[in-house]
Amino acid sequence: MNYRSLKSFGWLVLLLSVSQQAMAQQPAGRKPNIVFIMTDDHTTQAMSCYGSKLIKTPNLDRIANEGIRFKNCFVTNAVCGPSRATILTGKYNHLNGLTDNTKIFDSTQVIYPQLLKRAGYQTAMIGKWHLGTLPVGFDYYSVLPNQGDYYQPQFIENGKRITEQGYVTDIITDKAISFLQKRDKDKPFLLIYQHKAPHRNWLPAMRHLGMFDHTVFPEPFNLLDKYKDRGRAAKEQMMNIATNMWDAWDLKLMSSKQLDSMARVVATTPFKDDKADEYLQANDASLDKQRFFQVYNRFTPEQKAAWNKVYDRRVAEFKKLHLKGDALVKWKYQQYMRDYMACVVSVDENVGRLLDYLKQIGELDNTIIVYTSDQGFYLGEHGWFDKRFMYEESLRTPLLVRYPPAIKAGSVSNALAMNLDFAPTLLDYAGVKTPADMQGVSLRPVLDKAGKTPANWRKAVYYHYFEFPGWHMVKRHYGIRTNRFKLIHFYNDINEWELYDLKNDPHEMHNQYHNPKYATTLKQLKVQLQQLQTKYKDYAR
Ligand code: SGN
Ligand code: CA
């Protein structure tokens, strides 16, 4: 061997040993475990790792600090079922069929957990599912029927209906831990662990009742937004804290006395099952008291007593204050925050409990932990609750990933990520080829580089919301968001465009669509928008 070939042989040895080192960080021959954590309607404004001043989420922050936090992860359609279907199939809703919450999921479609199972994973799906049809192809599932209940919830567990005692967030975690206890230790696992909390109507755990009663939450500056410089879609929605938040169901303004007398009526005239015609009730406040009574009536006598102690105080305050107009909106916002945040506290605690358990069994660092939500949510911004709009608060979803062998602790990424990418990313880590018809991309190039955006990364995301008419009456729309701009077209019963300059107007208060200064930008965005619609095969509108 001459000197030159000796030298290149040396390089080869060095290269081999470097790549062996990289591989050695994963347990030999074992694929990483995956715990996919998803909450329902948990927005980044309610996570301290995203800079929230409203609440502390130490356990979620732990995932961010020991892993990566995406500042710009977006959903394809900001509503529950559609987001879940996109995550599972890696496809937009016009292709997976679940365009809105009234549809049911075609479970003959391939979903990523099935591909992982085929690759040797043990798979479990626990918690909120909300896809109409039951999970297919899991080793174990225990899911809430439909939206599920906060207290004494029913589950469908491998096809059988059972009722559990206690608070939903705690129970879902107990089930997750029990799956881990019973798992086959020779196989890697995929645990999909999905909370109902903090979904409307925001019922906290008993131990958290009243915990924020002395907290005054800072208001978003646009709580009293009047939608000047915006179009009809923002003006005509029905998700205003001022007018669409129901006194009993949302604000819990029913006294123990009222609840007791209702109990006597109910004993003789049972209510209809409200789940069956949920969509007929959309935006209809006339059933407000009955609906609240139904969830209250799930409490045990001890729970009823604990509840009334806290909420009778709220009812008394409400009666005493006689608030009207803006003062009333501000008061409602405080009550909303108290209940929503208390639900988030239970999620944070339980995620901490699961992380501790993984550590205890020695699997924490072999496990890819993903934390996300099905979309963002309005915490009073624009005067709203709920989601659906392509505006920032609901378009953005939290995304944290912890996996020490590959991800540098404390990384933060600005890269445009999407819920469409979750399936390709997890398949990539498991060494499974992503099917050609999945539309997302693996986030590994970003994860491997401590969050740095690769040069050839996507420059824009595409969005499409369909559920109109329906709950909260947000008009149909689609649009494009780049790092700087957002262009939205509202259609169906309307034909209006909105353009926002996110740099100068991050809260989307001024539609620039008709501003001649943006004419060139607008032209470019329209071209890009059409390119994305072609790329993602979204033709029918
Ligand atoms: C329920 C809620 C709505 C909410 C939808 C969809 N109403 O219908 O406020 O938008 O769920 O939520 S409630 O009176 O039942 O609370 S989603 O998370 O499933 O998309
Ligand atoms: Ca949701």
Coordinates of C-alpha atoms in Angstrom, one line a residue, residues 22-497:
A22 CA -23.3 8.4 15.8
M23 CA -25.0 5.0 15.7
A24 CA -23.8 4.0 19.1
Q25 CA -25.8 6.8 20.6
Q26 CA -28.9 4.7 19.9
P27 CA -29.2 1.4 21.7
A28 CA -27.6 -1.2 19.4
G29 CA -30.1 -2.3 16.7
R30 CA -33.0 -0.8 18.5
K31 CA -35.3 1.7 16.9
P32 CA -36.2 4.7 19.1
N33 CA -39.4 4.6 21.1
I34 CA -41.9 7.3 20.3
V35 CA -44.3 9.1 22.7
F36 CA -46.6 11.4 20.7
I37 CA -48.3 13.8 23.1
M38 CA -51.2 15.9 21.8
T39 CA -53.5 18.1 23.8
D40 CA -56.8 19.5 22.6
D41 CA -56.8 23.2 21.9
H42 CA -53.7 24.0 23.9
T43 CA -52.2 27.1 22.3
T44 CA -48.7 28.5 22.5
Q45 CA -49.9 31.6 24.4
A46 CA -50.5 29.2 27.4
M47 CA -47.0 27.7 27.5
S48 CA -44.2 29.4 29.4
C49 CA -41.6 28.0 27.1
Y50 CA -43.3 30.1 24.4
G51 CA -43.0 33.2 26.5
S52 CA -46.5 33.1 28.0
K53 CA -47.0 35.5 30.9
L54 CA -50.3 33.8 31.7
I55 CA -49.1 30.5 33.2
K56 CA -46.1 28.4 34.1
T57 CA -45.8 25.0 32.4
P58 CA -42.6 23.6 34.0
N59 CA -43.0 20.1 32.7
L60 CA -43.6 21.2 29.1
D61 CA -40.8 23.6 29.4
R62 CA -38.6 20.7 30.4
I63 CA -39.3 19.1 27.0
A64 CA -38.4 22.4 25.3
N65 CA -35.2 22.9 27.4
E66 CA -34.0 19.4 26.9
G67 CA -35.0 19.3 23.2
I68 CA -36.2 21.7 20.5
R69 CA -39.0 24.2 20.3
F70 CA -40.5 25.2 16.9
K71 CA -41.7 28.8 16.8
N72 CA -43.4 28.3 13.5
C73 CA -45.3 25.1 13.4
F74 CA -48.6 25.4 11.5
V75 CA -51.6 23.3 10.9
T76 CA -53.3 22.6 7.5
N77 CA -56.8 23.2 9.0
A78 CA -57.3 24.6 12.5
V79 CA -60.0 22.3 13.8
C80 CA -59.9 19.0 15.6
G81 CA -60.8 16.0 13.4
P82 CA -59.2 17.5 10.3
S83 CA -55.9 18.1 12.1
R84 CA -55.8 14.6 13.6
A85 CA -56.5 13.1 10.2
T86 CA -53.7 15.1 8.6
I87 CA -51.3 14.0 11.3
L88 CA -52.2 10.3 10.9
T89 CA -52.2 10.3 7.1
G90 CA -49.6 12.9 6.3
K91 CA -52.1 14.4 3.8
Y92 CA -54.3 17.4 3.4
N93 CA -58.0 17.0 4.2
H94 CA -59.2 17.3 0.7
L95 CA -57.3 14.0 0.1
N96 CA -57.9 12.2 3.4
G97 CA -61.6 13.1 3.2
L98 CA -61.9 14.6 6.7
T99 CA -62.5 18.2 5.7
D100 CA -64.5 19.0 8.8
N101 CA -65.7 17.7 12.1
T102 CA -69.0 16.5 10.7
K103 CA -67.2 13.9 8.5
I104 CA -66.1 10.5 9.6
F105 CA -62.6 9.1 8.9
D106 CA -62.2 6.5 6.2
S107 CA -60.3 4.0 8.3
T108 CA -59.2 1.9 5.3
Q109 CA -56.6 4.6 4.7
V110 CA -53.0 4.0 5.7
I111 CA -51.9 5.8 8.8
Y112 CA -48.4 6.1 10.1
P113 CA -48.9 4.0 13.3
Q114 CA -49.7 1.0 11.1
L115 CA -46.5 1.4 9.2
L116 CA -44.6 1.5 12.5
K117 CA -46.4 -1.6 13.7
R118 CA -45.4 -3.4 10.5
A119 CA -41.8 -2.3 11.2
G120 CA -41.8 -4.0 14.6
Y121 CA -43.3 -1.4 16.9
Q122 CA -45.8 -2.0 19.6
T123 CA -48.5 0.6 19.2
A124 CA -51.0 2.2 21.5
M125 CA -53.6 5.0 21.1
I126 CA -54.9 6.5 24.3
G127 CA -57.2 9.4 24.9
K128 CA -59.0 11.8 22.5
W129 CA -59.4 10.4 19.0
H130 CA -62.4 12.2 17.6
L131 CA -62.5 10.7 14.1
G132 CA -65.9 9.1 14.0
T133 CA -64.6 5.7 13.2
L134 CA -62.6 3.6 15.6
P135 CA -58.8 3.3 15.5
V136 CA -57.6 0.5 13.2
G137 CA -54.3 -1.4 13.4
F138 CA -53.2 -0.6 16.9
D139 CA -52.0 -3.3 19.4
Y140 CA -54.0 -1.5 22.0
Y141 CA -56.4 1.5 22.1
S142 CA -58.5 3.2 24.7
V143 CA -60.2 6.2 23.3
L144 CA -62.9 8.7 24.4
P145 CA -66.1 8.4 22.3
N146 CA -66.5 11.6 20.3
Q147 CA -65.4 14.7 22.4
G148 CA -65.4 12.7 25.6
D149 CA -66.2 13.8 29.2
Y150 CA -64.0 15.4 31.8
Y151 CA -65.4 13.5 34.7
Q152 CA -66.1 9.7 35.0
P153 CA -65.4 9.5 31.3
Q154 CA -66.4 6.6 29.1
F155 CA -63.7 5.0 26.9
I156 CA -63.9 2.5 24.1
E157 CA -61.1 0.1 24.9
N158 CA -60.3 -2.3 22.1
G159 CA -63.9 -2.2 21.0
K160 CA -65.5 -2.4 24.5
R161 CA -67.2 0.5 26.3
I162 CA -66.1 1.1 29.8
T163 CA -66.6 3.9 32.3
E164 CA -63.7 5.1 34.5
Q165 CA -63.9 7.0 37.8
G166 CA -62.0 10.3 38.1
Y167 CA -60.7 13.2 36.0
V168 CA -60.0 12.6 32.3
T169 CA -56.4 13.9 32.2
D170 CA -55.3 11.8 35.1
I171 CA -57.0 8.7 33.7
I172 CA -55.5 9.0 30.3
T173 CA -52.1 9.2 31.9
D174 CA -52.8 6.2 34.1
K175 CA -53.7 4.3 31.0
A176 CA -50.5 5.4 29.3
I177 CA -48.3 4.3 32.2
S178 CA -50.1 1.0 32.4
F179 CA -49.5 0.4 28.7
L180 CA -45.8 1.0 29.3
Q181 CA -45.8 -1.3 32.3
K182 CA -47.3 -4.2 30.3
R183 CA -45.4 -3.6 27.1
D184 CA -43.2 -6.2 25.5
K185 CA -39.8 -5.0 26.4
D186 CA -38.2 -6.6 23.3
K187 CA -39.9 -4.2 21.0
P188 CA -39.8 -0.4 20.5
F189 CA -43.1 1.3 21.2
L190 CA -45.2 4.1 19.8
L191 CA -47.5 5.6 22.4
I192 CA -50.0 8.1 21.2
Y193 CA -51.1 9.9 24.3
Q194 CA -53.8 12.5 23.6
H195 CA -55.6 14.7 26.1
K196 CA -59.1 16.1 26.0
A197 CA -58.0 19.1 28.1
P198 CA -58.1 22.1 27.7
H199 CA -61.1 21.8 25.4
R200 CA -64.3 23.7 25.9
N201 CA -66.1 23.7 28.4
W202 CA -62.9 23.8 30.4
L203 CA -63.6 21.8 33.6
P204 CA -60.5 21.7 35.9
A205 CA -59.6 18.8 38.1
M206 CA -61.0 19.0 41.6
R207 CA -57.6 19.7 43.1
H208 CA -57.3 22.8 40.8
L209 CA -60.7 24.3 41.4
G210 CA -60.4 27.9 42.2
M211 CA -56.6 27.9 42.0
F212 CA -56.6 31.1 39.9
D213 CA -59.4 32.9 41.7
H214 CA -57.0 35.6 42.9
T215 CA -55.1 35.9 39.7
V216 CA -55.7 38.8 37.3
F217 CA -54.6 37.7 33.9
P218 CA -53.2 40.3 31.5
E219 CA -55.6 41.0 28.7
P220 CA -54.6 40.8 25.1
F221 CA -54.4 44.4 23.7
N222 CA -57.1 43.5 21.1
L223 CA -59.6 41.9 23.5
L224 CA -62.1 44.6 22.5
D225 CA -61.3 44.4 18.8
K226 CA -64.0 46.0 16.6
Y227 CA -62.6 44.6 13.3
K228 CA -62.0 47.9 11.7
D229 CA -59.8 47.3 8.6
R230 CA -61.0 43.7 8.5
G231 CA -63.6 41.9 6.3
R232 CA -66.9 40.3 6.9
A233 CA -65.4 36.9 8.1
A234 CA -63.9 38.5 11.2
K235 CA -67.1 40.5 11.8
E236 CA -69.6 37.7 11.3
Q237 CA -68.0 34.8 13.2
M238 CA -69.7 33.5 16.4
M239 CA -66.8 33.0 18.8
N240 CA -66.9 36.2 20.7
I241 CA -66.3 36.2 24.4
A242 CA -68.8 39.0 24.6
T243 CA -71.8 37.4 22.9
N244 CA -71.1 33.7 22.2
M245 CA -69.8 32.5 25.6
W246 CA -72.7 30.8 27.4
D247 CA -73.4 31.7 31.0
A248 CA -73.8 28.2 32.3
W249 CA -71.8 26.0 30.0
D250 CA -68.8 28.2 29.6
L251 CA -68.8 30.6 32.5
K252 CA -70.3 28.2 35.1
L253 CA -72.8 30.8 36.3
M254 CA -75.2 28.3 37.8
S255 CA -75.6 28.4 41.5
S256 CA -75.9 25.2 43.6
K257 CA -79.5 26.1 44.3
Q258 CA -80.3 26.3 40.5
L259 CA -78.5 23.0 40.0
D260 CA -80.4 21.3 42.8
S261 CA -83.7 22.4 41.5
M262 CA -82.8 21.2 38.0
A263 CA -81.9 17.8 39.5
R264 CA -85.4 17.5 40.7
V265 CA -86.8 18.2 37.2
V266 CA -84.5 15.8 35.6
A267 CA -85.5 13.0 37.9
T268 CA -88.9 13.0 36.1
T269 CA -88.0 14.2 32.6
P270 CA -84.7 12.8 31.2
F271 CA -82.9 14.9 28.6
K272 CA -82.2 13.7 25.1
D273 CA -78.7 12.5 24.5
D274 CA -77.1 15.7 23.4
K275 CA -74.2 14.1 21.6
A276 CA -76.4 12.8 18.8
D277 CA -77.4 16.1 17.5
E278 CA -74.4 18.2 18.5
Y279 CA -74.4 19.9 15.2
L280 CA -78.0 21.0 15.5
Q281 CA -77.0 22.7 18.7
A282 CA -74.1 24.6 17.1
N283 CA -74.3 28.2 18.4
D284 CA -77.7 27.6 20.0
A285 CA -77.5 28.9 23.5
S286 CA -81.0 27.9 24.4
L287 CA -79.8 24.5 25.8
D288 CA -77.1 26.2 27.8
K289 CA -78.4 25.3 31.3
Q290 CA -79.4 21.7 30.4
R291 CA -76.0 21.0 28.9
F292 CA -74.1 22.3 31.9
F293 CA -76.3 20.3 34.1
Q294 CA -75.4 17.2 32.2
V295 CA -71.7 17.6 32.9
Y296 CA -72.3 18.6 36.5
N297 CA -74.5 15.6 37.0
R298 CA -71.5 13.3 36.3
F299 CA -69.8 14.5 39.5
T300 CA -70.0 12.4 42.6
P301 CA -71.7 14.0 45.6
E302 CA -68.2 15.0 47.0
Q303 CA -67.3 16.5 43.7
K304 CA -70.5 18.4 43.5
A305 CA -69.9 19.9 47.0
A306 CA -66.3 20.9 46.1
W307 CA -67.5 22.4 42.8
N308 CA -70.3 24.4 44.4
K309 CA -68.0 25.8 47.1
V310 CA -65.9 27.5 44.4
Y311 CA -68.4 28.4 41.8
D312 CA -71.1 29.7 44.1
R313 CA -68.6 32.4 44.9
R314 CA -68.3 33.3 41.2
V315 CA -72.1 33.4 40.8
A316 CA -72.4 35.7 43.8
E317 CA -69.7 38.0 42.5
F318 CA -71.4 38.1 39.1
K319 CA -74.8 39.0 40.7
K320 CA -73.2 41.7 42.9
L321 CA -71.2 43.4 40.2
H322 CA -74.0 43.9 37.6
L323 CA -71.4 44.5 34.9
K324 CA -72.3 45.6 31.4
G325 CA -70.5 46.3 28.1
D326 CA -66.7 46.2 28.0
A327 CA -66.5 45.7 31.8
L328 CA -68.5 42.5 31.4
V329 CA -66.3 41.2 28.5
K330 CA -63.2 41.8 30.7
W331 CA -64.8 39.9 33.6
K332 CA -65.8 37.0 31.3
Y333 CA -62.3 36.9 30.0
Q334 CA -60.9 36.5 33.5
Q335 CA -63.3 33.6 34.3
Y336 CA -62.4 31.9 30.9
M337 CA -58.7 32.2 31.7
R338 CA -59.2 30.8 35.2
D339 CA -60.8 27.6 33.9
Y340 CA -58.7 27.2 30.8
M341 CA -55.5 27.6 32.7
A342 CA -56.5 25.2 35.5
C343 CA -57.0 22.6 32.8
V344 CA -53.6 23.3 31.3
V345 CA -52.1 22.8 34.8
S346 CA -53.5 19.3 34.9
V347 CA -52.0 18.6 31.5
D348 CA -48.6 19.9 32.6
E349 CA -48.6 17.8 35.8
N350 CA -49.6 14.7 34.0
V351 CA -47.0 15.1 31.2
G352 CA -44.5 15.5 34.0
R353 CA -45.7 12.3 35.6
L354 CA -45.3 10.4 32.3
L355 CA -41.8 11.8 31.7
D356 CA -40.8 10.7 35.3
Y357 CA -42.1 7.3 34.6
L358 CA -40.1 7.0 31.4
K359 CA -37.0 8.1 33.3
Q360 CA -37.7 5.6 36.1
I361 CA -37.9 2.7 33.6
G362 CA -34.7 3.9 31.8
E363 CA -36.4 4.7 28.5
L364 CA -36.5 8.5 28.6
D365 CA -33.5 9.1 26.4
N366 CA -34.3 6.3 24.0
T367 CA -37.6 7.9 23.3
I368 CA -38.6 10.6 20.9
I369 CA -41.0 12.8 22.8
V370 CA -43.3 15.0 20.7
Y371 CA -45.5 17.6 22.3
T372 CA -48.1 19.3 20.2
S373 CA -51.8 20.3 20.0
D374 CA -54.4 19.8 17.3
Q375 CA -54.2 23.5 16.6
G376 CA -53.8 26.8 18.5
F377 CA -56.6 28.8 20.2
Y378 CA -57.8 32.3 20.9
L379 CA -57.3 33.4 24.5
G380 CA -59.2 36.7 24.0
E381 CA -57.2 37.9 21.0
H382 CA -59.7 39.7 18.7
G383 CA -62.2 39.2 21.5
W384 CA -62.4 35.5 20.7
F385 CA -62.3 32.0 22.0
D386 CA -62.1 28.8 19.8
K387 CA -59.9 28.5 16.6
R388 CA -60.6 27.8 12.9
F389 CA -59.3 31.1 11.4
M390 CA -56.0 31.2 9.5
Y391 CA -54.9 34.0 11.8
E392 CA -51.7 33.4 13.8
E393 CA -53.2 32.3 17.2
S394 CA -55.0 29.3 15.8
L395 CA -52.8 28.6 12.7
R396 CA -49.8 28.1 14.9
T397 CA -49.6 24.9 17.0
P398 CA -47.0 24.1 19.7
L399 CA -44.2 21.7 18.7
L400 CA -41.6 20.5 21.1
V401 CA -39.4 17.5 20.4
R402 CA -37.0 15.8 22.9
Y403 CA -34.6 13.2 21.8
P404 CA -31.1 13.6 23.2
P405 CA -29.2 11.3 20.8
A406 CA -30.1 13.5 17.9
I407 CA -31.4 16.8 19.1
K408 CA -29.3 19.5 20.9
A409 CA -30.8 20.6 24.2
G410 CA -32.4 24.0 24.1
S411 CA -32.6 24.4 20.4
V412 CA -35.1 26.8 18.9
S413 CA -36.3 26.7 15.3
N414 CA -37.8 29.3 13.0
A415 CA -38.3 26.8 10.2
L416 CA -41.8 26.6 8.7
A417 CA -43.0 23.2 10.0
M418 CA -46.4 21.7 9.7
N419 CA -48.5 19.0 11.3
L420 CA -48.4 17.4 7.8
D421 CA -44.7 16.7 8.6
F422 CA -45.2 14.6 11.8
A423 CA -45.8 11.3 10.1
P424 CA -42.9 11.5 7.7
T425 CA -40.6 12.6 10.6
L426 CA -41.5 9.8 12.8
L427 CA -41.3 7.2 10.0
D428 CA -37.9 8.7 9.1
Y429 CA -36.6 8.1 12.7
A430 CA -37.9 4.6 12.6
G431 CA -36.1 3.9 9.4
V432 CA -39.4 3.3 7.5
K433 CA -39.8 4.7 4.0
T434 CA -42.5 7.4 3.8
P435 CA -45.2 6.5 1.3
A436 CA -45.0 8.6 -1.9
D437 CA -48.5 9.9 -1.4
M438 CA -47.8 11.5 2.0
Q439 CA -47.5 15.3 1.4
G440 CA -45.4 16.3 4.4
V441 CA -41.6 16.2 4.7
S442 CA -39.4 14.8 7.4
L443 CA -38.2 17.5 9.9
R444 CA -35.0 15.7 10.5
P445 CA -32.8 18.1 8.5
V446 CA -34.0 20.8 11.0
L447 CA -33.8 18.6 14.1
D448 CA -30.3 17.3 13.2
K449 CA -29.0 20.9 12.8
A450 CA -30.2 22.1 16.2
G451 CA -33.1 23.9 14.6
K452 CA -31.2 25.8 11.8
T453 CA -33.3 26.1 8.7
P454 CA -31.7 24.3 5.8
A455 CA -31.2 26.5 2.7
N456 CA -33.6 24.5 0.5
W457 CA -36.4 24.4 3.2
R458 CA -40.1 25.3 2.3
K459 CA -40.7 29.0 2.0
A460 CA -44.5 28.9 2.6
V461 CA -47.3 26.9 4.1
Y462 CA -50.7 26.3 2.6
Y463 CA -54.0 26.2 4.7
H464 CA -57.6 25.3 4.0
Y465 CA -60.6 25.5 6.3
F466 CA -63.9 24.1 5.3
E467 CA -66.4 23.9 8.2
F468 CA -69.1 26.4 7.3
P469 CA -71.9 26.8 8.2
G470 CA -71.4 25.2 11.6
W471 CA -70.0 25.8 15.0
H472 CA -68.8 29.4 15.4
M473 CA -69.6 30.3 11.8
V474 CA -66.1 30.9 10.5
K475 CA -66.3 31.3 6.8
R476 CA -64.5 28.9 4.4
H477 CA -61.1 30.0 3.5
Y478 CA -57.7 29.0 2.2
G479 CA -54.4 30.8 2.0
I480 CA -50.7 31.0 2.1
R481 CA -48.3 32.1 4.9
T482 CA -44.7 32.9 4.2
N483 CA -42.2 34.1 6.8
R484 CA -43.4 37.7 6.2
F485 CA -46.8 37.7 4.7
K486 CA -50.2 36.0 4.8
L487 CA -52.8 36.0 2.0
I488 CA -56.3 34.6 2.7
H489 CA -59.3 34.1 0.4
F490 CA -62.7 33.7 2.1
Y491 CA -65.1 32.0 -0.2
N492 CA -68.4 30.1 -0.4
D493 CA -71.0 32.7 0.7
I494 CA -68.5 35.5 0.3
N495 CA -65.6 36.5 -1.9
E496 CA -63.1 38.5 0.1
W497 CA -59.3 38.6 0.2

